[in-house]
mmCIF file with all atom_site columns, C-alpha atoms in Angstrom:
data_model
loop_
_atom_site.group_PDB
_atom_site.id
_atom_site.type_symbol
_atom_site.label_atom_id
_atom_site.label_alt_id
_atom_site.label_comp_id
_atom_site.label_asym_id
_atom_site.label_entity_id
_atom_site.label_seq_id
_atom_site.pdbx_PDB_ins_code
_atom_site.Cartn_x
_atom_site.Cartn_y
_atom_site.Cartn_z
_atom_site.occupancy
_atom_site.B_iso_or_equiv
_atom_site.pdbx_formal_charge
_atom_site.auth_seq_id
_atom_site.auth_comp_id
_atom_site.auth_asym_id
_atom_site.auth_atom_id
_atom_site.pdbx_PDB_model_num
ATOM 1   C CA . ASN A 1 1   ? 148.352 80.844  149.865 1.00 68.00 ? 1   ASN A CA 1
ATOM 2   C CA . ALA A 1 2   ? 145.317 80.838  147.557 1.00 84.00 ? 2   ALA A CA 1
ATOM 3   C CA . GLY A 1 3   ? 147.050 81.353  144.252 1.00 96.00 ? 3   GLY A CA 1
ATOM 4   C CA . VAL A 1 4   ? 144.762 82.487  141.662 1.00 98.00 ? 4   VAL A CA 1
ATOM 5   C CA . THR A 1 5   ? 141.069 82.444  142.535 1.00 98.00 ? 5   THR A CA 1
ATOM 6   C CA . GLN A 1 6   ? 138.210 82.317  140.055 1.00 98.00 ? 6   GLN A CA 1
ATOM 7   C CA . THR A 1 7   ? 134.587 82.513  140.786 1.00 98.00 ? 7   THR A CA 1
ATOM 8   C CA . PRO A 1 8   ? 132.052 81.331  139.997 1.00 98.00 ? 8   PRO A CA 1
ATOM 9   C CA . LYS A 1 9   ? 132.752 77.802  139.269 1.00 98.00 ? 9   LYS A CA 1
ATOM 10  C CA . PHE A 1 10  ? 129.727 77.455  137.118 1.00 98.00 ? 10  PHE A CA 1
ATOM 11  C CA . GLN A 1 11  ? 127.387 79.738  135.510 1.00 97.00 ? 11  GLN A CA 1
ATOM 12  C CA . VAL A 1 12  ? 124.366 79.483  133.152 1.00 98.00 ? 12  VAL A CA 1
ATOM 13  C CA . LEU A 1 13  ? 123.381 82.476  131.109 1.00 98.00 ? 13  LEU A CA 1
ATOM 14  C CA . LYS A 1 14  ? 120.506 83.300  128.598 1.00 98.00 ? 14  LYS A CA 1
ATOM 15  C CA . THR A 1 15  ? 121.556 84.876  125.380 1.00 98.00 ? 15  THR A CA 1
ATOM 16  C CA . GLY A 1 16  ? 121.674 88.426  125.760 1.00 98.00 ? 16  GLY A CA 1
ATOM 17  C CA . GLN A 1 17  ? 122.434 88.546  129.381 1.00 98.00 ? 17  GLN A CA 1
ATOM 18  C CA . SER A 1 18  ? 125.640 90.143  130.924 1.00 97.00 ? 18  SER A CA 1
ATOM 19  C CA . MET A 1 19  ? 128.030 88.887  133.530 1.00 97.00 ? 19  MET A CA 1
ATOM 20  C CA . THR A 1 20  ? 131.355 89.360  135.100 1.00 98.00 ? 20  THR A CA 1
ATOM 21  C CA . LEU A 1 21  ? 133.705 86.448  135.752 1.00 98.00 ? 21  LEU A CA 1
ATOM 22  C CA . GLN A 1 22  ? 136.088 87.308  138.650 1.00 98.00 ? 22  GLN A CA 1
ATOM 23  C CA . CYS A 1 23  ? 139.783 86.608  138.782 1.00 98.00 ? 23  CYS A CA 1
ATOM 24  C CA . ALA A 1 24  ? 142.002 87.474  141.968 1.00 98.00 ? 24  ALA A CA 1
ATOM 25  C CA . GLN A 1 25  ? 145.789 86.440  142.581 1.00 98.00 ? 25  GLN A CA 1
ATOM 26  C CA . ASP A 1 26  ? 147.625 87.028  145.673 1.00 97.00 ? 26  ASP A CA 1
ATOM 27  C CA . MET A 1 27  ? 151.058 86.319  144.438 1.00 96.00 ? 27  MET A CA 1
ATOM 28  C CA . ASN A 1 28  ? 151.756 89.992  143.431 1.00 95.00 ? 28  ASN A CA 1
ATOM 29  C CA . HIS A 1 29  ? 152.072 88.892  139.861 1.00 95.00 ? 29  HIS A CA 1
ATOM 30  C CA . GLU A 1 30  ? 152.452 91.650  137.187 1.00 94.00 ? 30  GLU A CA 1
ATOM 31  C CA . TYR A 1 31  ? 150.939 89.492  134.331 1.00 94.00 ? 31  TYR A CA 1
ATOM 32  C CA . MET A 1 32  ? 147.510 88.408  134.267 1.00 96.00 ? 32  MET A CA 1
ATOM 33  C CA . SER A 1 33  ? 145.461 86.865  131.445 1.00 96.00 ? 33  SER A CA 1
ATOM 34  C CA . TRP A 1 34  ? 142.184 85.203  130.351 1.00 98.00 ? 34  TRP A CA 1
ATOM 35  C CA . TYR A 1 35  ? 141.891 81.991  128.212 1.00 98.00 ? 35  TYR A CA 1
ATOM 36  C CA . ARG A 1 36  ? 139.007 80.088  127.173 1.00 98.00 ? 36  ARG A CA 1
ATOM 37  C CA . GLN A 1 37  ? 139.154 76.401  126.366 1.00 97.00 ? 37  GLN A CA 1
ATOM 38  C CA . ASP A 1 38  ? 136.990 74.446  123.980 1.00 94.00 ? 38  ASP A CA 1
ATOM 39  C CA . PRO A 1 39  ? 137.096 70.871  123.036 1.00 84.00 ? 39  PRO A CA 1
ATOM 40  C CA . GLY A 1 40  ? 139.926 70.212  120.513 1.00 77.00 ? 40  GLY A CA 1
ATOM 41  C CA . MET A 1 41  ? 141.012 73.691  120.301 1.00 81.00 ? 41  MET A CA 1
ATOM 42  C CA . GLY A 1 42  ? 143.354 74.051  123.301 1.00 87.00 ? 42  GLY A CA 1
ATOM 43  C CA . LEU A 1 43  ? 143.310 77.328  125.209 1.00 95.00 ? 43  LEU A CA 1
ATOM 44  C CA . ARG A 1 44  ? 142.914 80.664  123.386 1.00 95.00 ? 44  ARG A CA 1
ATOM 45  C CA . LEU A 1 45  ? 144.048 84.021  124.691 1.00 95.00 ? 45  LEU A CA 1
ATOM 46  C CA . ILE A 1 46  ? 141.300 86.559  125.339 1.00 97.00 ? 46  ILE A CA 1
ATOM 47  C CA . HIS A 1 47  ? 142.661 89.345  126.804 1.00 96.00 ? 47  HIS A CA 1
ATOM 48  C CA . TYR A 1 48  ? 145.783 90.199  129.109 1.00 94.00 ? 48  TYR A CA 1
ATOM 49  C CA . SER A 1 49  ? 147.340 92.865  131.296 1.00 94.00 ? 49  SER A CA 1
ATOM 50  C CA . VAL A 1 50  ? 151.054 93.330  132.099 1.00 92.00 ? 50  VAL A CA 1
ATOM 51  C CA . GLY A 1 51  ? 150.415 95.521  134.989 1.00 93.00 ? 51  GLY A CA 1
ATOM 52  C CA . ALA A 1 52  ? 147.781 97.763  136.633 1.00 95.00 ? 52  ALA A CA 1
ATOM 53  C CA . GLY A 1 53  ? 146.026 100.215 134.265 1.00 96.00 ? 53  GLY A CA 1
ATOM 54  C CA . ILE A 1 54  ? 147.186 98.285  131.313 1.00 94.00 ? 54  ILE A CA 1
ATOM 55  C CA . THR A 1 55  ? 145.253 95.773  129.146 1.00 95.00 ? 55  THR A CA 1
ATOM 56  C CA . ASP A 1 56  ? 145.318 94.458  125.590 1.00 93.00 ? 56  ASP A CA 1
ATOM 57  C CA . GLN A 1 57  ? 143.723 92.157  123.274 1.00 94.00 ? 57  GLN A CA 1
ATOM 58  C CA . GLY A 1 58  ? 144.581 88.311  122.707 1.00 93.00 ? 58  GLY A CA 1
ATOM 59  C CA . GLU A 1 59  ? 143.338 86.033  120.058 1.00 92.00 ? 59  GLU A CA 1
ATOM 60  C CA . VAL A 1 60  ? 139.827 86.090  120.466 1.00 95.00 ? 60  VAL A CA 1
ATOM 61  C CA . PRO A 1 61  ? 138.843 89.516  122.363 1.00 97.00 ? 61  PRO A CA 1
ATOM 62  C CA . ASN A 1 62  ? 135.326 90.026  120.472 1.00 97.00 ? 62  ASN A CA 1
ATOM 63  C CA . GLY A 1 63  ? 132.412 89.958  123.138 1.00 97.00 ? 63  GLY A CA 1
ATOM 64  C CA . TYR A 1 64  ? 134.640 90.370  126.022 1.00 98.00 ? 64  TYR A CA 1
ATOM 65  C CA . ASN A 1 65  ? 135.914 93.306  128.127 1.00 98.00 ? 65  ASN A CA 1
ATOM 66  C CA . VAL A 1 66  ? 138.651 93.541  131.005 1.00 98.00 ? 66  VAL A CA 1
ATOM 67  C CA . SER A 1 67  ? 139.823 96.244  133.224 1.00 97.00 ? 67  SER A CA 1
ATOM 68  C CA . ARG A 1 68  ? 142.920 96.058  135.646 1.00 97.00 ? 68  ARG A CA 1
ATOM 69  C CA . SER A 1 69  ? 142.474 98.647  138.340 1.00 97.00 ? 69  SER A CA 1
ATOM 70  C CA . THR A 1 70  ? 144.735 96.826  140.932 1.00 97.00 ? 70  THR A CA 1
ATOM 71  C CA . THR A 1 71  ? 147.402 94.398  140.811 1.00 97.00 ? 71  THR A CA 1
ATOM 72  C CA . GLU A 1 72  ? 145.335 91.680  142.295 1.00 98.00 ? 72  GLU A CA 1
ATOM 73  C CA . ASP A 1 73  ? 142.113 91.745  140.263 1.00 98.00 ? 73  ASP A CA 1
ATOM 74  C CA . PHE A 1 74  ? 141.434 91.133  136.568 1.00 98.00 ? 74  PHE A CA 1
ATOM 75  C CA . PRO A 1 75  ? 137.601 90.524  135.945 1.00 98.00 ? 75  PRO A CA 1
ATOM 76  C CA . LEU A 1 76  ? 136.397 89.459  132.547 1.00 98.00 ? 76  LEU A CA 1
ATOM 77  C CA . ARG A 1 77  ? 133.113 91.090  131.242 1.00 98.00 ? 77  ARG A CA 1
ATOM 78  C CA . LEU A 1 78  ? 130.710 89.402  128.893 1.00 97.00 ? 78  LEU A CA 1
ATOM 79  C CA . LEU A 1 79  ? 128.538 92.310  127.738 1.00 93.00 ? 79  LEU A CA 1
ATOM 80  C CA . SER A 1 80  ? 125.834 90.282  125.816 1.00 97.00 ? 80  SER A CA 1
ATOM 81  C CA . ALA A 1 81  ? 126.319 86.555  126.056 1.00 98.00 ? 81  ALA A CA 1
ATOM 82  C CA . ALA A 1 82  ? 125.940 84.414  123.056 1.00 98.00 ? 82  ALA A CA 1
ATOM 83  C CA . PRO A 1 83  ? 125.907 80.798  122.849 1.00 97.00 ? 83  PRO A CA 1
ATOM 84  C CA . SER A 1 84  ? 129.330 80.737  120.974 1.00 97.00 ? 84  SER A CA 1
ATOM 85  C CA . GLN A 1 85  ? 130.698 81.990  124.224 1.00 98.00 ? 85  GLN A CA 1
ATOM 86  C CA . THR A 1 86  ? 129.768 78.471  126.028 1.00 98.00 ? 86  THR A CA 1
ATOM 87  C CA . SER A 1 87  ? 133.157 77.393  127.166 1.00 98.00 ? 87  SER A CA 1
ATOM 88  C CA . VAL A 1 88  ? 135.491 76.920  130.197 1.00 98.00 ? 88  VAL A CA 1
ATOM 89  C CA . TYR A 1 89  ? 137.314 80.138  131.099 1.00 98.00 ? 89  TYR A CA 1
ATOM 90  C CA . PHE A 1 90  ? 140.755 80.091  132.903 1.00 98.00 ? 90  PHE A CA 1
ATOM 91  C CA . CYS A 1 91  ? 142.289 83.075  134.354 1.00 98.00 ? 91  CYS A CA 1
ATOM 92  C CA . ALA A 1 92  ? 146.297 82.789  134.550 1.00 97.00 ? 92  ALA A CA 1
ATOM 93  C CA . SER A 1 93  ? 149.039 84.919  135.991 1.00 96.00 ? 93  SER A CA 1
ATOM 94  C CA . SER A 1 94  ? 152.814 85.059  135.981 1.00 95.00 ? 94  SER A CA 1
ATOM 95  C CA . TYR A 1 95  ? 155.408 86.900  138.060 1.00 92.00 ? 95  TYR A CA 1
ATOM 96  C CA . SER A 1 96  ? 156.520 88.980  134.890 1.00 85.00 ? 96  SER A CA 1
ATOM 97  C CA . GLY A 1 97  ? 155.402 89.582  131.399 1.00 76.00 ? 97  GLY A CA 1
ATOM 98  C CA . ASP A 1 98  ? 158.443 87.955  130.187 1.00 78.00 ? 98  ASP A CA 1
ATOM 99  C CA . SER A 1 99  ? 157.862 84.403  129.170 1.00 75.00 ? 99  SER A CA 1
ATOM 100 C CA . TYR A 1 100 ? 161.589 83.283  130.397 1.00 78.00 ? 100 TYR A CA 1
ATOM 101 C CA . ASN A 1 101 ? 161.405 81.691  133.974 1.00 77.00 ? 101 ASN A CA 1
ATOM 102 C CA . SER A 1 102 ? 157.895 83.012  134.453 1.00 89.00 ? 102 SER A CA 1
ATOM 103 C CA . PRO A 1 103 ? 155.339 80.295  134.153 1.00 94.00 ? 103 PRO A CA 1
ATOM 104 C CA . LEU A 1 104 ? 151.621 80.595  134.196 1.00 96.00 ? 104 LEU A CA 1
ATOM 105 C CA . HIS A 1 105 ? 149.515 79.829  137.207 1.00 97.00 ? 105 HIS A CA 1
ATOM 106 C CA . PHE A 1 106 ? 146.071 79.020  136.214 1.00 98.00 ? 106 PHE A CA 1
ATOM 107 C CA . GLY A 1 107 ? 142.814 79.317  138.426 1.00 98.00 ? 107 GLY A CA 1
ATOM 108 C CA . ASN A 1 108 ? 140.396 76.497  138.599 1.00 98.00 ? 108 ASN A CA 1
ATOM 109 C CA . GLY A 1 109 ? 138.261 77.859  135.923 1.00 98.00 ? 109 GLY A CA 1
ATOM 110 C CA . THR A 1 110 ? 134.792 78.949  135.219 1.00 98.00 ? 110 THR A CA 1
ATOM 111 C CA . ARG A 1 111 ? 132.315 76.583  133.265 1.00 97.00 ? 111 ARG A CA 1
ATOM 112 C CA . LEU A 1 112 ? 129.858 78.876  131.308 1.00 98.00 ? 112 LEU A CA 1
ATOM 113 C CA . THR A 1 113 ? 126.983 77.876  129.494 1.00 98.00 ? 113 THR A CA 1
ATOM 114 C CA . VAL A 1 114 ? 124.969 80.168  127.371 1.00 98.00 ? 114 VAL A CA 1
ATOM 115 C CA . THR A 1 115 ? 121.633 79.021  126.382 1.00 97.00 ? 115 THR A CA 1
ATOM 116 C CA . GLY B 2 1   ? 149.759 84.643  114.612 1.00 60.00 ? 1   GLY B CA 1
ATOM 117 C CA . GLN B 2 2   ? 152.073 82.075  116.213 1.00 65.00 ? 2   GLN B CA 1
ATOM 118 C CA . GLN B 2 3   ? 150.756 78.500  115.579 1.00 81.00 ? 3   GLN B CA 1
ATOM 119 C CA . VAL B 2 4   ? 151.906 75.462  116.876 1.00 91.00 ? 4   VAL B CA 1
ATOM 120 C CA . MET B 2 5   ? 151.018 71.859  115.846 1.00 93.00 ? 5   MET B CA 1
ATOM 121 C CA . GLN B 2 6   ? 150.785 69.190  118.480 1.00 96.00 ? 6   GLN B CA 1
ATOM 122 C CA . ILE B 2 7   ? 150.357 65.328  117.684 1.00 96.00 ? 7   ILE B CA 1
ATOM 123 C CA . PRO B 2 8   ? 148.963 62.937  118.453 1.00 97.00 ? 8   PRO B CA 1
ATOM 124 C CA . GLN B 2 9   ? 145.524 64.368  119.577 1.00 95.00 ? 9   GLN B CA 1
ATOM 125 C CA . TYR B 2 10  ? 144.746 61.138  121.529 1.00 96.00 ? 10  TYR B CA 1
ATOM 126 C CA . GLN B 2 11  ? 146.770 58.343  123.012 1.00 97.00 ? 11  GLN B CA 1
ATOM 127 C CA . HIS B 2 12  ? 145.454 55.317  124.891 1.00 97.00 ? 12  HIS B CA 1
ATOM 128 C CA . VAL B 2 13  ? 148.161 53.087  126.323 1.00 98.00 ? 13  VAL B CA 1
ATOM 129 C CA . GLN B 2 14  ? 148.314 50.176  128.827 1.00 98.00 ? 14  GLN B CA 1
ATOM 130 C CA . GLU B 2 15  ? 150.059 50.992  132.029 1.00 98.00 ? 15  GLU B CA 1
ATOM 131 C CA . GLY B 2 16  ? 153.894 50.385  131.823 1.00 98.00 ? 16  GLY B CA 1
ATOM 132 C CA . GLU B 2 17  ? 154.007 51.389  128.165 1.00 98.00 ? 17  GLU B CA 1
ATOM 133 C CA . ASP B 2 18  ? 155.790 54.565  126.866 1.00 98.00 ? 18  ASP B CA 1
ATOM 134 C CA . PHE B 2 19  ? 154.112 57.654  125.659 1.00 98.00 ? 19  PHE B CA 1
ATOM 135 C CA . THR B 2 20  ? 155.316 60.565  123.570 1.00 98.00 ? 20  THR B CA 1
ATOM 136 C CA . THR B 2 21  ? 153.837 63.826  122.398 1.00 98.00 ? 21  THR B CA 1
ATOM 137 C CA . TYR B 2 22  ? 155.162 66.218  119.799 1.00 98.00 ? 22  TYR B CA 1
ATOM 138 C CA . CYS B 2 23  ? 154.913 70.003  119.033 1.00 98.00 ? 23  CYS B CA 1
ATOM 139 C CA . ASN B 2 24  ? 155.886 71.543  115.923 1.00 97.00 ? 24  ASN B CA 1
ATOM 140 C CA . SER B 2 25  ? 156.435 74.996  114.927 1.00 95.00 ? 25  SER B CA 1
ATOM 141 C CA . SER B 2 26  ? 157.007 76.588  111.475 1.00 91.00 ? 26  SER B CA 1
ATOM 142 C CA . THR B 2 27  ? 159.086 79.387  113.125 1.00 92.00 ? 27  THR B CA 1
ATOM 143 C CA . THR B 2 28  ? 162.091 79.294  115.555 1.00 94.00 ? 28  THR B CA 1
ATOM 144 C CA . LEU B 2 29  ? 160.962 79.471  119.138 1.00 93.00 ? 29  LEU B CA 1
ATOM 145 C CA . SER B 2 30  ? 162.572 81.479  121.752 1.00 92.00 ? 30  SER B CA 1
ATOM 146 C CA . ASN B 2 31  ? 161.325 78.887  124.354 1.00 93.00 ? 31  ASN B CA 1
ATOM 147 C CA . ILE B 2 32  ? 158.661 76.446  124.594 1.00 96.00 ? 32  ILE B CA 1
ATOM 148 C CA . GLN B 2 33  ? 156.987 75.349  127.947 1.00 96.00 ? 33  GLN B CA 1
ATOM 149 C CA . TRP B 2 34  ? 154.819 72.021  128.958 1.00 98.00 ? 34  TRP B CA 1
ATOM 150 C CA . TYR B 2 35  ? 151.757 71.965  130.955 1.00 98.00 ? 35  TYR B CA 1
ATOM 151 C CA . LYS B 2 36  ? 149.536 69.160  132.159 1.00 98.00 ? 36  LYS B CA 1
ATOM 152 C CA . GLN B 2 37  ? 145.838 69.259  132.764 1.00 98.00 ? 37  GLN B CA 1
ATOM 153 C CA . ARG B 2 38  ? 144.186 66.486  134.785 1.00 97.00 ? 38  ARG B CA 1
ATOM 154 C CA . PRO B 2 39  ? 140.556 65.763  133.632 1.00 95.00 ? 39  PRO B CA 1
ATOM 155 C CA . GLY B 2 40  ? 138.214 68.395  135.166 1.00 94.00 ? 40  GLY B CA 1
ATOM 156 C CA . GLY B 2 41  ? 141.432 70.306  136.349 1.00 97.00 ? 41  GLY B CA 1
ATOM 157 C CA . HIS B 2 42  ? 143.430 73.379  135.247 1.00 98.00 ? 42  HIS B CA 1
ATOM 158 C CA . PRO B 2 43  ? 146.669 73.523  133.363 1.00 98.00 ? 43  PRO B CA 1
ATOM 159 C CA . VAL B 2 44  ? 149.796 72.958  135.595 1.00 98.00 ? 44  VAL B CA 1
ATOM 160 C CA . PHE B 2 45  ? 153.319 74.109  134.361 1.00 97.00 ? 45  PHE B CA 1
ATOM 161 C CA . LEU B 2 46  ? 155.807 71.178  133.944 1.00 98.00 ? 46  LEU B CA 1
ATOM 162 C CA . ILE B 2 47  ? 158.816 72.861  132.448 1.00 97.00 ? 47  ILE B CA 1
ATOM 163 C CA . GLN B 2 48  ? 160.374 75.392  130.343 1.00 96.00 ? 48  GLN B CA 1
ATOM 164 C CA . LEU B 2 49  ? 163.101 74.719  127.466 1.00 97.00 ? 49  LEU B CA 1
ATOM 165 C CA . VAL B 2 50  ? 165.246 77.458  126.233 1.00 96.00 ? 50  VAL B CA 1
ATOM 166 C CA . LYS B 2 51  ? 168.392 76.133  124.788 1.00 97.00 ? 51  LYS B CA 1
ATOM 167 C CA . SER B 2 52  ? 168.810 74.448  121.258 1.00 98.00 ? 52  SER B CA 1
ATOM 168 C CA . GLY B 2 53  ? 169.119 70.827  121.839 1.00 98.00 ? 53  GLY B CA 1
ATOM 169 C CA . GLU B 2 54  ? 168.156 70.966  125.552 1.00 98.00 ? 54  GLU B CA 1
ATOM 170 C CA . VAL B 2 55  ? 166.996 67.774  127.252 1.00 98.00 ? 55  VAL B CA 1
ATOM 171 C CA . LYS B 2 56  ? 165.389 67.999  130.883 1.00 98.00 ? 56  LYS B CA 1
ATOM 172 C CA . LYS B 2 57  ? 164.080 65.153  132.890 1.00 98.00 ? 57  LYS B CA 1
ATOM 173 C CA . GLN B 2 58  ? 161.627 64.935  135.575 1.00 97.00 ? 58  GLN B CA 1
ATOM 174 C CA . LYS B 2 59  ? 161.462 61.466  136.916 1.00 97.00 ? 59  LYS B CA 1
ATOM 175 C CA . ARG B 2 60  ? 159.957 59.182  134.220 1.00 98.00 ? 60  ARG B CA 1
ATOM 176 C CA . LEU B 2 61  ? 159.379 62.615  131.876 1.00 98.00 ? 61  LEU B CA 1
ATOM 177 C CA . THR B 2 62  ? 161.917 63.612  129.359 1.00 98.00 ? 62  THR B CA 1
ATOM 178 C CA . PHE B 2 63  ? 161.610 67.071  127.599 1.00 98.00 ? 63  PHE B CA 1
ATOM 179 C CA . GLN B 2 64  ? 163.452 67.783  124.444 1.00 98.00 ? 64  GLN B CA 1
ATOM 180 C CA . PHE B 2 65  ? 163.937 70.958  122.643 1.00 98.00 ? 65  PHE B CA 1
ATOM 181 C CA . GLY B 2 66  ? 164.877 70.505  118.896 1.00 98.00 ? 66  GLY B CA 1
ATOM 182 C CA . GLU B 2 67  ? 168.256 71.709  117.619 1.00 97.00 ? 67  GLU B CA 1
ATOM 183 C CA . ALA B 2 68  ? 166.581 74.244  115.197 1.00 97.00 ? 68  ALA B CA 1
ATOM 184 C CA . LYS B 2 69  ? 164.295 75.138  118.237 1.00 97.00 ? 69  LYS B CA 1
ATOM 185 C CA . LYS B 2 70  ? 161.043 74.630  116.004 1.00 97.00 ? 70  LYS B CA 1
ATOM 186 C CA . ASN B 2 71  ? 159.987 71.391  117.655 1.00 97.00 ? 71  ASN B CA 1
ATOM 187 C CA . SER B 2 72  ? 159.865 69.756  121.037 1.00 98.00 ? 72  SER B CA 1
ATOM 188 C CA . SER B 2 73  ? 158.671 66.404  122.499 1.00 98.00 ? 73  SER B CA 1
ATOM 189 C CA . LEU B 2 74  ? 157.469 64.968  125.874 1.00 98.00 ? 74  LEU B CA 1
ATOM 190 C CA . HIS B 2 75  ? 158.314 61.563  126.786 1.00 98.00 ? 75  HIS B CA 1
ATOM 191 C CA . ILE B 2 76  ? 157.056 59.580  129.414 1.00 98.00 ? 76  ILE B CA 1
ATOM 192 C CA . THR B 2 77  ? 158.706 56.348  130.346 1.00 98.00 ? 77  THR B CA 1
ATOM 193 C CA . ALA B 2 78  ? 156.514 53.377  131.908 1.00 98.00 ? 78  ALA B CA 1
ATOM 194 C CA . THR B 2 79  ? 153.259 55.217  132.120 1.00 98.00 ? 79  THR B CA 1
ATOM 195 C CA . GLN B 2 80  ? 151.104 55.194  135.459 1.00 98.00 ? 80  GLN B CA 1
ATOM 196 C CA . THR B 2 81  ? 147.461 55.806  135.917 1.00 97.00 ? 81  THR B CA 1
ATOM 197 C CA . THR B 2 82  ? 148.722 59.082  137.616 1.00 97.00 ? 82  THR B CA 1
ATOM 198 C CA . ASP B 2 83  ? 149.901 60.389  134.283 1.00 98.00 ? 83  ASP B CA 1
ATOM 199 C CA . VAL B 2 84  ? 146.391 60.515  132.804 1.00 98.00 ? 84  VAL B CA 1
ATOM 200 C CA . GLY B 2 85  ? 145.392 63.951  131.254 1.00 97.00 ? 85  GLY B CA 1
ATOM 201 C CA . THR B 2 86  ? 146.101 66.268  128.547 1.00 97.00 ? 86  THR B CA 1
ATOM 202 C CA . TYR B 2 87  ? 149.528 67.596  127.912 1.00 98.00 ? 87  TYR B CA 1
ATOM 203 C CA . PHE B 2 88  ? 149.927 71.105  126.244 1.00 97.00 ? 88  PHE B CA 1
ATOM 204 C CA . CYS B 2 89  ? 152.989 72.786  124.787 1.00 97.00 ? 89  CYS B CA 1
ATOM 205 C CA . ALA B 2 90  ? 152.714 76.665  124.618 1.00 96.00 ? 90  ALA B CA 1
ATOM 206 C CA . VAL B 2 91  ? 154.936 79.010  122.855 1.00 94.00 ? 91  VAL B CA 1
ATOM 207 C CA . PRO B 2 92  ? 155.340 82.745  123.143 1.00 91.00 ? 92  PRO B CA 1
ATOM 208 C CA . ILE B 2 93  ? 153.157 84.716  120.827 1.00 85.00 ? 93  ILE B CA 1
ATOM 209 C CA . THR B 2 94  ? 155.324 87.045  118.542 1.00 73.00 ? 94  THR B CA 1
ATOM 210 C CA . GLY B 2 95  ? 155.204 90.566  119.880 1.00 65.00 ? 95  GLY B CA 1
ATOM 211 C CA . GLY B 2 96  ? 156.701 89.739  123.258 1.00 57.00 ? 96  GLY B CA 1
ATOM 212 C CA . GLY B 2 97  ? 155.472 89.488  126.692 1.00 65.00 ? 97  GLY B CA 1
ATOM 213 C CA . ASN B 2 98  ? 154.156 86.478  128.530 1.00 80.00 ? 98  ASN B CA 1
ATOM 214 C CA . LYS B 2 99  ? 151.472 85.838  125.981 1.00 89.00 ? 99  LYS B CA 1
ATOM 215 C CA . LEU B 2 100 ? 151.405 82.112  125.036 1.00 92.00 ? 100 LEU B CA 1
ATOM 216 C CA . THR B 2 101 ? 149.787 80.252  122.592 1.00 93.00 ? 101 THR B CA 1
ATOM 217 C CA . PHE B 2 102 ? 149.067 76.583  123.261 1.00 95.00 ? 102 PHE B CA 1
ATOM 218 C CA . GLY B 2 103 ? 148.928 73.420  121.284 1.00 95.00 ? 103 GLY B CA 1
ATOM 219 C CA . THR B 2 104 ? 145.760 71.630  120.943 1.00 93.00 ? 104 THR B CA 1
ATOM 220 C CA . GLY B 2 105 ? 147.117 69.234  123.346 1.00 95.00 ? 105 GLY B CA 1
ATOM 221 C CA . THR B 2 106 ? 147.530 65.384  123.589 1.00 97.00 ? 106 THR B CA 1
ATOM 222 C CA . GLN B 2 107 ? 145.069 63.379  125.584 1.00 97.00 ? 107 GLN B CA 1
ATOM 223 C CA . LEU B 2 108 ? 146.602 60.429  127.242 1.00 98.00 ? 108 LEU B CA 1
ATOM 224 C CA . LYS B 2 109 ? 144.436 57.657  128.746 1.00 98.00 ? 109 LYS B CA 1
ATOM 225 C CA . VAL B 2 110 ? 146.255 54.858  130.704 1.00 98.00 ? 110 VAL B CA 1
ATOM 226 C CA . GLU B 2 111 ? 144.552 51.462  131.167 1.00 96.00 ? 111 GLU B CA 1
ATOM 227 C CA . LEU B 2 112 ? 145.422 49.080  133.686 1.00 92.00 ? 112 LEU B CA 1
#
């Protein structure tokens, strides 16, 4: 049982480049989300999805796009990378879109550096 | 949006000493969750508290939810080196769903 799988683990981009961070879960979870983690700032929600075909913005969505064409996959796209997007990115999923008794399961993270 | 303050930011203890981290909200919470992140790792769910005044224990860890459901604490008795990591509280973002706002975390270091 793989859980939540994120790829790549590490990535270095130049300013202006685009890329997609992959996230897949094999637990049939309805809810999926993306967080970024920066020193001293905890985890901040970028985008989330309550089911296939449905996405919405979190606290810090600017510069990122998402789509949810299947239950399993929730890729995060950086359209034009900026140094401010240097961070560790975590994908997280849960059984339902309700916070009760539905803890988040996190992937191992992608460490992104934008130069 | 929903904000939660977590203190202290850092805690450095000798092995065997106790440790406590606190989360405080200005608004009443429906529930609060706690996560642990080991150095270089990802957050892992520890527990969820729902009821006013609730106390839950997991071995040496004791979690409390305040009577007014505006604050919570995590207490570790007799810390061990395996307790090293950052502890986060997380609360639902207003508007429903499983969107969580995370506290800034308390980084625990344990010295032998």
